[in-house]
Coordinates of C-alpha atoms in Angstrom, one line a residue:
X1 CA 12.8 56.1 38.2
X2 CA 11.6 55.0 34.8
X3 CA 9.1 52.0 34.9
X4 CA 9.8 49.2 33.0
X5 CA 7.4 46.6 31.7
X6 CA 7.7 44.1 34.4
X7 CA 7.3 46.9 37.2
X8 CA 4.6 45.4 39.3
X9 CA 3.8 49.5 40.6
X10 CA 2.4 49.7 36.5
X11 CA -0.9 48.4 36.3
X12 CA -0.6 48.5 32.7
X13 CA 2.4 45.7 32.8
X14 CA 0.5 42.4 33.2
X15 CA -2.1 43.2 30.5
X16 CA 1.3 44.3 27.8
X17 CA 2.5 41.1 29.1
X18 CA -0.2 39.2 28.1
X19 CA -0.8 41.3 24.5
X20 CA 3.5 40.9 23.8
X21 CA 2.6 36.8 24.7
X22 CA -0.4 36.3 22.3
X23 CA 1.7 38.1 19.9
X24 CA 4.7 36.2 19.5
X25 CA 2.4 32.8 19.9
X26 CA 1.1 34.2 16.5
X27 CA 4.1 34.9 15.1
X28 CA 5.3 31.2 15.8
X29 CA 2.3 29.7 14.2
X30 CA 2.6 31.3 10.9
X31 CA 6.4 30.7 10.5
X32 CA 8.6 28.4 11.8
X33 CA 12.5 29.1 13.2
X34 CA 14.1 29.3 9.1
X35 CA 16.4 26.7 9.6
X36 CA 16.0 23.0 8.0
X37 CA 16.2 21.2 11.7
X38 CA 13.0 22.7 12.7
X39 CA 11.4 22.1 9.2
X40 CA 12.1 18.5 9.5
X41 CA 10.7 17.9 13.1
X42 CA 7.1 19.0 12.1
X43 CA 4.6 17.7 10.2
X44 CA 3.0 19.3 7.5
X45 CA -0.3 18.7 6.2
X46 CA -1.8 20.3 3.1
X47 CA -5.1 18.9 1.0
X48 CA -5.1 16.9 -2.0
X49 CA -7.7 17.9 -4.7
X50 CA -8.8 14.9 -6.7
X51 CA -9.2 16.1 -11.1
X52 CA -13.0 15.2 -10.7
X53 CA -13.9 16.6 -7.1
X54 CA -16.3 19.6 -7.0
X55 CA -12.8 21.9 -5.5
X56 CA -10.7 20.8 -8.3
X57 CA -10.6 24.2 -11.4
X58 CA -10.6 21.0 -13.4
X59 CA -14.7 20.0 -12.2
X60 CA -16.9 19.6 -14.7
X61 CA -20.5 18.8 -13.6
X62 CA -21.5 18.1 -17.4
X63 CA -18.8 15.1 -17.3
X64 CA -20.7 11.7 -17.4
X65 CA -19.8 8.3 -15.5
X66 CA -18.4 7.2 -19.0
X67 CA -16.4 10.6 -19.4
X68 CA -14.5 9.8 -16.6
X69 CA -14.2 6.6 -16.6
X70 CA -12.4 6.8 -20.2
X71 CA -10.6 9.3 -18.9
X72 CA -9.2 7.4 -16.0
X73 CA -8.7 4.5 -18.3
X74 CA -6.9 6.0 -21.1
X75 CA -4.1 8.9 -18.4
X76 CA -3.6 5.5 -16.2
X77 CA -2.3 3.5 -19.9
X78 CA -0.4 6.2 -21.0
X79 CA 1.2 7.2 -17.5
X80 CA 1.7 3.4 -17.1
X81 CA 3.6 2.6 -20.8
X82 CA 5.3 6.1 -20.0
X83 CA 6.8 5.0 -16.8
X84 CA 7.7 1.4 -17.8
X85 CA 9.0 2.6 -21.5
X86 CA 11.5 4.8 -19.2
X87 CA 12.9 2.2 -16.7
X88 CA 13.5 -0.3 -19.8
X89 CA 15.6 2.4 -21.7
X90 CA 18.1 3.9 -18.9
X91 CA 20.3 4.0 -21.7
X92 CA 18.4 7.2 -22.7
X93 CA 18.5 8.9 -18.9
X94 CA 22.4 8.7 -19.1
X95 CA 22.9 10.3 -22.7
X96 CA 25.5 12.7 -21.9
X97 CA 23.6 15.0 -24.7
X98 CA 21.9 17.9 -22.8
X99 CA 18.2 16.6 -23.6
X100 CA 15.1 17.0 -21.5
X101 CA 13.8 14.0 -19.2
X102 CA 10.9 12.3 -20.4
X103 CA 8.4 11.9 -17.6
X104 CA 4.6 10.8 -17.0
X105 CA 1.7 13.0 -19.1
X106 CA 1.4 15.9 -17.2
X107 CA -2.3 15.7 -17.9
X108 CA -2.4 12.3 -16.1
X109 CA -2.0 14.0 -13.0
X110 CA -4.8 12.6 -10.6
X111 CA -4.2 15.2 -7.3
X112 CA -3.2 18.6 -6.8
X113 CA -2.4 20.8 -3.9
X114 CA -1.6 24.2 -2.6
X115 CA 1.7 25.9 -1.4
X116 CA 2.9 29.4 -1.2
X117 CA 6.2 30.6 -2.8
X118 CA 8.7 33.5 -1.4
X119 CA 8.1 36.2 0.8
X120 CA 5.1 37.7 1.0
X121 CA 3.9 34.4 0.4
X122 CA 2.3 33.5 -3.5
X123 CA -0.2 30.3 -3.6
X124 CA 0.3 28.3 -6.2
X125 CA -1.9 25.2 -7.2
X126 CA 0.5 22.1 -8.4
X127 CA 0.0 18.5 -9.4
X128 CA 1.1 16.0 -6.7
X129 CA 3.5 13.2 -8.5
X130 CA 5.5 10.5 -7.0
X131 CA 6.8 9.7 -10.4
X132 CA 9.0 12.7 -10.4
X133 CA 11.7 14.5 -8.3
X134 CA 11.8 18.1 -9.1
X135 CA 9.1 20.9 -7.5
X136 CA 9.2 23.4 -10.0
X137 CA 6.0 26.4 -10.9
X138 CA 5.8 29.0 -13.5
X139 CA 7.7 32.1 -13.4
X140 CA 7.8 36.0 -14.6
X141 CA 9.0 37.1 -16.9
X142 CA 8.2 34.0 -19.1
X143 CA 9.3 34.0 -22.4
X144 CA 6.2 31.0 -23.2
X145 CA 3.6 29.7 -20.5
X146 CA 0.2 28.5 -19.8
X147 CA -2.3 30.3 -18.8
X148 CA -2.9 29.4 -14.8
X149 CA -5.0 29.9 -12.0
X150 CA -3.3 31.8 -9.8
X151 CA -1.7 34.7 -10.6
X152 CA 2.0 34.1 -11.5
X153 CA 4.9 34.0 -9.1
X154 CA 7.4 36.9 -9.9
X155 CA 10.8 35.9 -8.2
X156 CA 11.6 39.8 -8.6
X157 CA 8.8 40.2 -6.1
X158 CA 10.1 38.1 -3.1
X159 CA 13.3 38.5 -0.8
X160 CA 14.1 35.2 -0.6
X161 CA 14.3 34.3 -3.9
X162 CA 18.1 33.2 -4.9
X163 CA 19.6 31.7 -8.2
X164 CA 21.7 28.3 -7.7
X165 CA 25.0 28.4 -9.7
X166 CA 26.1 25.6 -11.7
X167 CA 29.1 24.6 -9.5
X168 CA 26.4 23.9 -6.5
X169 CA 25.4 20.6 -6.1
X170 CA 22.0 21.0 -6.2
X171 CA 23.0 22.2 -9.7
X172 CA 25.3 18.8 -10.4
X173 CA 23.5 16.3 -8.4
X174 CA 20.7 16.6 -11.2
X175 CA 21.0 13.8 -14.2
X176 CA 23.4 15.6 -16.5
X177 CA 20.0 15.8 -19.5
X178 CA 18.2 18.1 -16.8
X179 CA 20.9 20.8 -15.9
X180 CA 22.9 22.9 -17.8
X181 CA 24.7 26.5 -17.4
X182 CA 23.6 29.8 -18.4
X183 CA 26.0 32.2 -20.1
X184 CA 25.4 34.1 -16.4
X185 CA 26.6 31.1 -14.3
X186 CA 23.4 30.1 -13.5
X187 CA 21.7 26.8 -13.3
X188 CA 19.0 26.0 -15.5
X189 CA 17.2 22.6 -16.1
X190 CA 14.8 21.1 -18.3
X191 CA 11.8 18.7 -18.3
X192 CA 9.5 17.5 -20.9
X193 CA 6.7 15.2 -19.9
X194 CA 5.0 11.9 -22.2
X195 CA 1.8 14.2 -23.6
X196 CA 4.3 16.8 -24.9
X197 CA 4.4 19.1 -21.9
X198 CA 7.8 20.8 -21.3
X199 CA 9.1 22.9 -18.9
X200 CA 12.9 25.2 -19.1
X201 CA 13.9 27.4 -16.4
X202 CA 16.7 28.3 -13.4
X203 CA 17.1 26.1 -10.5
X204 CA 16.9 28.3 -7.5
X205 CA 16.0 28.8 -3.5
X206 CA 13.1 29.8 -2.6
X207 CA 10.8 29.7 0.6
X208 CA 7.6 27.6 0.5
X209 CA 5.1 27.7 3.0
X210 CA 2.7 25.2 3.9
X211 CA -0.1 24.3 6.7
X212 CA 0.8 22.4 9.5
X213 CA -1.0 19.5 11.7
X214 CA -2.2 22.3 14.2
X215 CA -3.9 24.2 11.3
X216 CA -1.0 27.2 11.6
X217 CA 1.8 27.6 8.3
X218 CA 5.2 26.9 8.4
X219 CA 8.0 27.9 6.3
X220 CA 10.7 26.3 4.9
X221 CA 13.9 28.0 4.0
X222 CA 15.5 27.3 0.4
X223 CA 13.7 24.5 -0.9
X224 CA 15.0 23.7 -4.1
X225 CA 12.5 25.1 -6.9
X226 CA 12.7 25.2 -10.7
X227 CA 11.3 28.5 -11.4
X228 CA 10.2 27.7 -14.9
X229 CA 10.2 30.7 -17.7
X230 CA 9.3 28.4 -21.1
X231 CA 6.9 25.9 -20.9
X232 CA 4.7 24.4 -23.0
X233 CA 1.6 21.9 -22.5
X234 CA 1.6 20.3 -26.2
X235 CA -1.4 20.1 -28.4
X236 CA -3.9 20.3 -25.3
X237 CA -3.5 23.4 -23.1
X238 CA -5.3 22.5 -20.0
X239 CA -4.1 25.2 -17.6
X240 CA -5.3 26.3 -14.3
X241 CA -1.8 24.2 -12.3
X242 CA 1.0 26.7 -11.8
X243 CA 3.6 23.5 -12.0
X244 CA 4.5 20.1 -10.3
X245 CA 5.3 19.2 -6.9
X246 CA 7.6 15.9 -7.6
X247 CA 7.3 13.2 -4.3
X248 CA 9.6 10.8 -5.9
X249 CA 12.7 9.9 -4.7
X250 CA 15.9 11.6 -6.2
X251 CA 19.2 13.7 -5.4
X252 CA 19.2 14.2 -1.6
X253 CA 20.4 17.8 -2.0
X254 CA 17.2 18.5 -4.4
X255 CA 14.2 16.1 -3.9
X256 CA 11.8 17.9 -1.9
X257 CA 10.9 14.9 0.2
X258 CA 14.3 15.1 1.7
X259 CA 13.9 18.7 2.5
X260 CA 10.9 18.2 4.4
X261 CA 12.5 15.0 6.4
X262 CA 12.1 12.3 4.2
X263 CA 9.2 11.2 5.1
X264 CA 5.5 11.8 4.2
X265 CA 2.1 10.3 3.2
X266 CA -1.3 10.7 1.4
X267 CA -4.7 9.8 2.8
X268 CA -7.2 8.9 -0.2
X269 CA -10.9 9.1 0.4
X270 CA -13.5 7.8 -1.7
X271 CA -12.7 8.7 -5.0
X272 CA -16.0 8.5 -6.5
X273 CA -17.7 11.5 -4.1
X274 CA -16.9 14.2 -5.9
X275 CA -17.4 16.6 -2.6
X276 CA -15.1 14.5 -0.2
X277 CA -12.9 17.1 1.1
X278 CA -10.5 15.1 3.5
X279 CA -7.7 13.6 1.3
X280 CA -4.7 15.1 2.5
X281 CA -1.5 15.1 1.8
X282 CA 1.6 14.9 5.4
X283 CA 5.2 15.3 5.4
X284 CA 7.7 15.5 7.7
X285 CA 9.8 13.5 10.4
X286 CA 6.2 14.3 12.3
X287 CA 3.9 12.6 9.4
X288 CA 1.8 9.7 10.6
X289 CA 3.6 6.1 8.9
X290 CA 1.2 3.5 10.9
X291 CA -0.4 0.1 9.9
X292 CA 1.2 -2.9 8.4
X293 CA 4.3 -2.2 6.8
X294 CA 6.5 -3.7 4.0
X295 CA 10.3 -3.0 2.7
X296 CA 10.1 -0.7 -0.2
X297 CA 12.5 -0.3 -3.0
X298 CA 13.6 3.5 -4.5
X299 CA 13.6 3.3 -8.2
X300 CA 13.9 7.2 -9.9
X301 CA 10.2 6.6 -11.2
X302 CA 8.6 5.8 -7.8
X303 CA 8.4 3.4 -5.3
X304 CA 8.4 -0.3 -5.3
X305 CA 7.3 -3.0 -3.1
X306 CA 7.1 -7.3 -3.4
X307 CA 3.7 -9.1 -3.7
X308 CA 3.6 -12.5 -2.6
X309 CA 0.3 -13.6 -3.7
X310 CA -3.0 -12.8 -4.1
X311 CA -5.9 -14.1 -2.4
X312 CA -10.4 -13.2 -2.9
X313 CA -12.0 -13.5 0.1
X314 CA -10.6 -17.1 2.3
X315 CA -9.4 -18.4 -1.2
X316 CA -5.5 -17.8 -2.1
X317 CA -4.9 -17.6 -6.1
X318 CA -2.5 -19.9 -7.4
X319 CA 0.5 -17.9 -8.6
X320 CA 3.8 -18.2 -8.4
X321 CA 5.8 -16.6 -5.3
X322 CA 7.9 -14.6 -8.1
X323 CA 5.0 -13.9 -10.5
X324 CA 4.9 -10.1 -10.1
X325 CA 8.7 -9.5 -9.7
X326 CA 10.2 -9.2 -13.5
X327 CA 9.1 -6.9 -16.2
X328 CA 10.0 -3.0 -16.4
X329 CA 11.2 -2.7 -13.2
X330 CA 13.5 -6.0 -13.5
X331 CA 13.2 -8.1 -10.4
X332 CA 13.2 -5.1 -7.9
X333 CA 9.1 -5.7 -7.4
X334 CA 5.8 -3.9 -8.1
X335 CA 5.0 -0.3 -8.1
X336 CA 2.9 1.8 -6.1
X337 CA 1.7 5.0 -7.9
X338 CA 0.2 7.9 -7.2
X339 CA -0.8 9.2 -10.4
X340 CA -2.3 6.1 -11.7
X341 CA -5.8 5.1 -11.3
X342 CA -5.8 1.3 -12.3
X343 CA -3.9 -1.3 -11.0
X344 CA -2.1 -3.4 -13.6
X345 CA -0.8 -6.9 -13.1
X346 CA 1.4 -9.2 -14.4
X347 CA -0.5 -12.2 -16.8
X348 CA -0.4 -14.8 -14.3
X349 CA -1.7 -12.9 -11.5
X350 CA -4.2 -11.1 -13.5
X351 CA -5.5 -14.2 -15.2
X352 CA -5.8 -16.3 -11.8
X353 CA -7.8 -12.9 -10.5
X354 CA -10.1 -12.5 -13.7
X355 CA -10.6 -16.5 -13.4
X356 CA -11.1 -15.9 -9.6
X357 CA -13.5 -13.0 -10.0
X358 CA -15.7 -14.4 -13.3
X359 CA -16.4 -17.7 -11.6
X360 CA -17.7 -15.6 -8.4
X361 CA -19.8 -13.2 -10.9
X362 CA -21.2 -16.4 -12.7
X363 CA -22.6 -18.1 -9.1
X364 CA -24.3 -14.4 -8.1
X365 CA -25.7 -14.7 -11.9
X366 CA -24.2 -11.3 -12.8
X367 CA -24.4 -10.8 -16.3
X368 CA -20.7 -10.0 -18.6
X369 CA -21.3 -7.1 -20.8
X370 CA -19.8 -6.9 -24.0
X371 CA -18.7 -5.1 -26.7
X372 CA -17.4 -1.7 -26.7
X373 CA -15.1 -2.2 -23.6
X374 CA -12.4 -4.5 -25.6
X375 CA -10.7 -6.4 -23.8
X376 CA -11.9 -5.5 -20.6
X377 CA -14.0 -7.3 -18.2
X378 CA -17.4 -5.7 -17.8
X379 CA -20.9 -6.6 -16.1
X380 CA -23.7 -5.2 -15.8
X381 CA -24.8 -3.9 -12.7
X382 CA -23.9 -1.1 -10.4
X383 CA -21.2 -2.0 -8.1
X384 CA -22.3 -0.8 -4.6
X385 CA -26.2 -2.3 -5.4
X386 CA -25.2 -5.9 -6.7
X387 CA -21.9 -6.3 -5.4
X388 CA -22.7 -6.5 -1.3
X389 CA -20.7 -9.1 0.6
X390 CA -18.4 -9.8 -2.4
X391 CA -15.0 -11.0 -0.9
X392 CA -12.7 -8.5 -0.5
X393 CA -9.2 -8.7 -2.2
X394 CA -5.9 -9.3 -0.6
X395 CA -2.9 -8.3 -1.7
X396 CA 0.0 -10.0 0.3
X397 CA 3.3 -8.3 0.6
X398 CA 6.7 -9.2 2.0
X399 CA 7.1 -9.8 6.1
X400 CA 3.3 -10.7 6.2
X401 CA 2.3 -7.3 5.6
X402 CA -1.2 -7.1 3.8
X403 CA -3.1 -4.9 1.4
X404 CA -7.0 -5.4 1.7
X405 CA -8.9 -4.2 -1.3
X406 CA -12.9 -3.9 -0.9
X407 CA -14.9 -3.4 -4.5
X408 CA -14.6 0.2 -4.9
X409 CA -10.7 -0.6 -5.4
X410 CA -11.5 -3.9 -7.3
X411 CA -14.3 -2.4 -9.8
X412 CA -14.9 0.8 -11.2
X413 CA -18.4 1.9 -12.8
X414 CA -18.0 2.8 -16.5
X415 CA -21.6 3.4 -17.3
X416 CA -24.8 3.7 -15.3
X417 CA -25.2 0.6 -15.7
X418 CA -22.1 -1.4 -16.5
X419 CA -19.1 -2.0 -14.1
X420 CA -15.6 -3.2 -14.9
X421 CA -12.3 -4.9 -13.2
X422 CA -10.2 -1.7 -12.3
X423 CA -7.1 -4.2 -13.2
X424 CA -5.4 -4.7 -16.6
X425 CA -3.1 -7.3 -17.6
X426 CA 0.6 -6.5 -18.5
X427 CA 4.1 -8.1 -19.1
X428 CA 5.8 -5.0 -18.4
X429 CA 6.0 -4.9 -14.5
X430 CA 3.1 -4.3 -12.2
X431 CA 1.4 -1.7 -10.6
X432 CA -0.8 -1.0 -7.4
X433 CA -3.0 1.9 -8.6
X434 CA -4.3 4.6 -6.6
X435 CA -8.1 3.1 -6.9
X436 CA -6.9 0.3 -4.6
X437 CA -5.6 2.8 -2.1
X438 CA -8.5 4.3 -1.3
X439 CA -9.5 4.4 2.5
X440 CA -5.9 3.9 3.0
X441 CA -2.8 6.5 4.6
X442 CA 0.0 5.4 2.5
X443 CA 3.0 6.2 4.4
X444 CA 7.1 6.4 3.0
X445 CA 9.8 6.3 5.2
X446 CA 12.8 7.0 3.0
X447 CA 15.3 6.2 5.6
X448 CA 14.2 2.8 6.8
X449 CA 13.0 1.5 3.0
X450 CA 9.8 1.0 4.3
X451 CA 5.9 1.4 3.3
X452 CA 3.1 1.9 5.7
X453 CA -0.8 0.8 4.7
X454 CA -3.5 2.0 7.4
X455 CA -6.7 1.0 6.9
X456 CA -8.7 4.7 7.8
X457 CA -11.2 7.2 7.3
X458 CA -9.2 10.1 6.2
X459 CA -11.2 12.5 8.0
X460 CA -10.0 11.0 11.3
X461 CA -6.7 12.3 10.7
X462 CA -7.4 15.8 10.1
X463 CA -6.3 17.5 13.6

């Protein structure tokens, strides 16, 4: 008779056994089951690449405190009127002309990350946004693109890349100025961003892979993907990001947070050590939502939250209970951003702060500097040498939830020796920046409406 592999008489059997076992355990780790249940019950975890840190392509060790400072200041104003100038003309999202969406300056983008397109996998380096829905990258053949730092995806190249047609509704669930029809019957969109980037292509499937919390990859199966084949990035080319991976909350049938289980988070380290390497990036019905939590509000350019007050150190400010609802985003609340490095406050909370803070600088006789930062307040001084034991910062959200802001949220060093107020005053509608997230794993749970803020070293939840 024949032996088989699980004939005890072969002596060979229980060491195939174990080889065909380590084998499949392989297998499992570097894909998982192609079906959109199993996607959602994981968690996957990818890194975030801050613009300035020493792994971004965008590093430049010639770049001076001041350099980047101004450049945080001027991308968080022009993401900031971009976003409000939006929500107070929906008129202009519901034109039934086929026009392009106007969205945040591409170049304001503050994080990027990694994920791998089709089969054989293609890495790709795109800007994180929670200001925007769609997940689109560059594309052969392409009629007009930027140069990049990874080689191009070519949808030709992969088996499980698939056109959407128009009649789908990942094709119609789209504003009706990003989607249109192709002579072909296929879906094509368009999106042009505030500093004159654009980007035209087909909507399609396509299979992304991405780490997971147990350091294997994971794929999942037809995420929705503009596969962009004329782009433009305006008057500045920039290159090295291959497109945009939008967090914000959209169309259930094409917002990739839904695909992934609605539910993810971002873990900010200090932003001003250019070598940190453990911001990170989880989604997933597995990702980590811990810490004090707060209802949250979908708006189509982000998330949105109440404050109740304000309070520096022991000492609550005296603002109104409705102070920062109002502006832009109506009476729905205040923003928290991704993309935007300041915070920015309504008058009467950021007056009552300024007072707050300028009356604390004057008893520590901390000199205001002057001059070339306008309207901003300035001192001089280096924030983490004259600053110990300032009060911390307290932001204090709905159901007693609270935001706890230390200096390196509340200041921001603009020269070697000058520091500034990382807030600005607005009437527009306010903003929690991503400055006064640091040390924080911001967690959103789309299903429950509901924010988390935990207080934690990032590197603690790398496992």
């Amino acid at each position: 008779m024949a032996s088989t592999l699980s004939d005890a008489s072969n002596p060979a059997a229980p060491i195939i056994l174990e080889l065909l076992f380590f084998l499949c355990t392989a297998c499992g780790l570097l894909s998982s089951p192609a079906s959109s249940t199993s996607a959602q019950g994981r968690r996957f975890v990818t890194k975030l690449i801050h613009r300035d840190s020493v792994f971004s392509p965008f590093y430049n060790p010639n770049c001076t405190i001041h350099d980047r400072a101004e450049l945080a200041r001027t991308t968080s104003i022009a993401r900031f009127a971009s976003l409000t100038s939006t929500a107070r003309n929906p008129s202009s999202l519901e034109s039934p002309d086929y026009q392009a969406e106007v969205l945040p300056e591409l170049s304001t983008a503050l994080f990027m990350a990694r994920l791998s397109f089709g089969e054989p996998p293609a890495r790709q380096l795109v800007a994180v946004d929670t200001g925007s829905t769609l997940l689109w990258i560059q594309c052969l053949p392409c009629a007009k693109c930027f140069p990049q730092l990874e080689p191009m995806f070519d949808p030709g190249k992969s088996a499980t890349y698939e056109n959407i047609p128009c009649q789908d509704p990942e094709c119609t669930d789209l504003p009706m100025h990003m989607h249109g029809c192709d002579a072909r019957n296929k879906c094509v969109y368009s999106i042009s961003y505030m500093d004159s980037t654009s980007s035209h292509g087909l909507l399609s499937f396509e299979q992304v892979t991405i780490g997971t919390s147990d350091d294997g990859l994971a794929t999942i199966p037809k995420v929705v993907v503009g596969c962009a084949n004329k782009n433009d990035q305006g008057e500045r080319p920039r290159g090295q990001i291959s497109g945009v991976l939008g967090l914000g909350p959209g169309p259930k049938s094409n917002a990739f947070v839904h695909k992934v289980g609605k539910k993810f988070s971002y873990c900010v380290g200090n932003m001003d050590d250019h070598s940190y390497q453990f911001s990170q990036l989880a989604m997933g019905e597995a990702a980590r939502l811990e810490g004090d939590s707060t209802p949250m509000q979908l708006h189509r350019n982000g998330y949105l939250i109440t404050v109740e007050g304000i309070s520096v150190g022991a000492k609550r400010l005296n603002v109104a209970r409705g102070a920062f609802q109002g502006g832009a985003w109506l009476r729905a609340g205040v923003m928290v951003d991704s993309g935007t490095t300041l915070t920015f406050l309504a008058t009467e909370g950021y007056s009552a702060l300024r007072n707050e803070v300028a009356g604390l600088m004057e008893n520590g006789m901390i000199e205001a500097a002057v001059g070339r930062y306008g309207k901003e307040v300035c001192y001089k001084g280096v924030v983490r040498r004259d600053l110990k034991g300032f009060p911390v910062t307290t932001f204090h959200l709905a159901e007693g939830a609270e935001l706890v802001v230390d200096i390196d949220g509340v200041f921001r060093q603009v020269e070697e020796d000058v520091f500034c107020l990382a807030v600005a005053e607005t009437q527009e509608g306010s903003m929690i920046g991503i400055l006064a997230q640091q040390y924080y794993n911001v967690g959103y749970d789309l299903d429950e409406g509901r924010i988390y803020f935990q207080r934690i070293d990032c590197e603690l939840l790398v496992s």
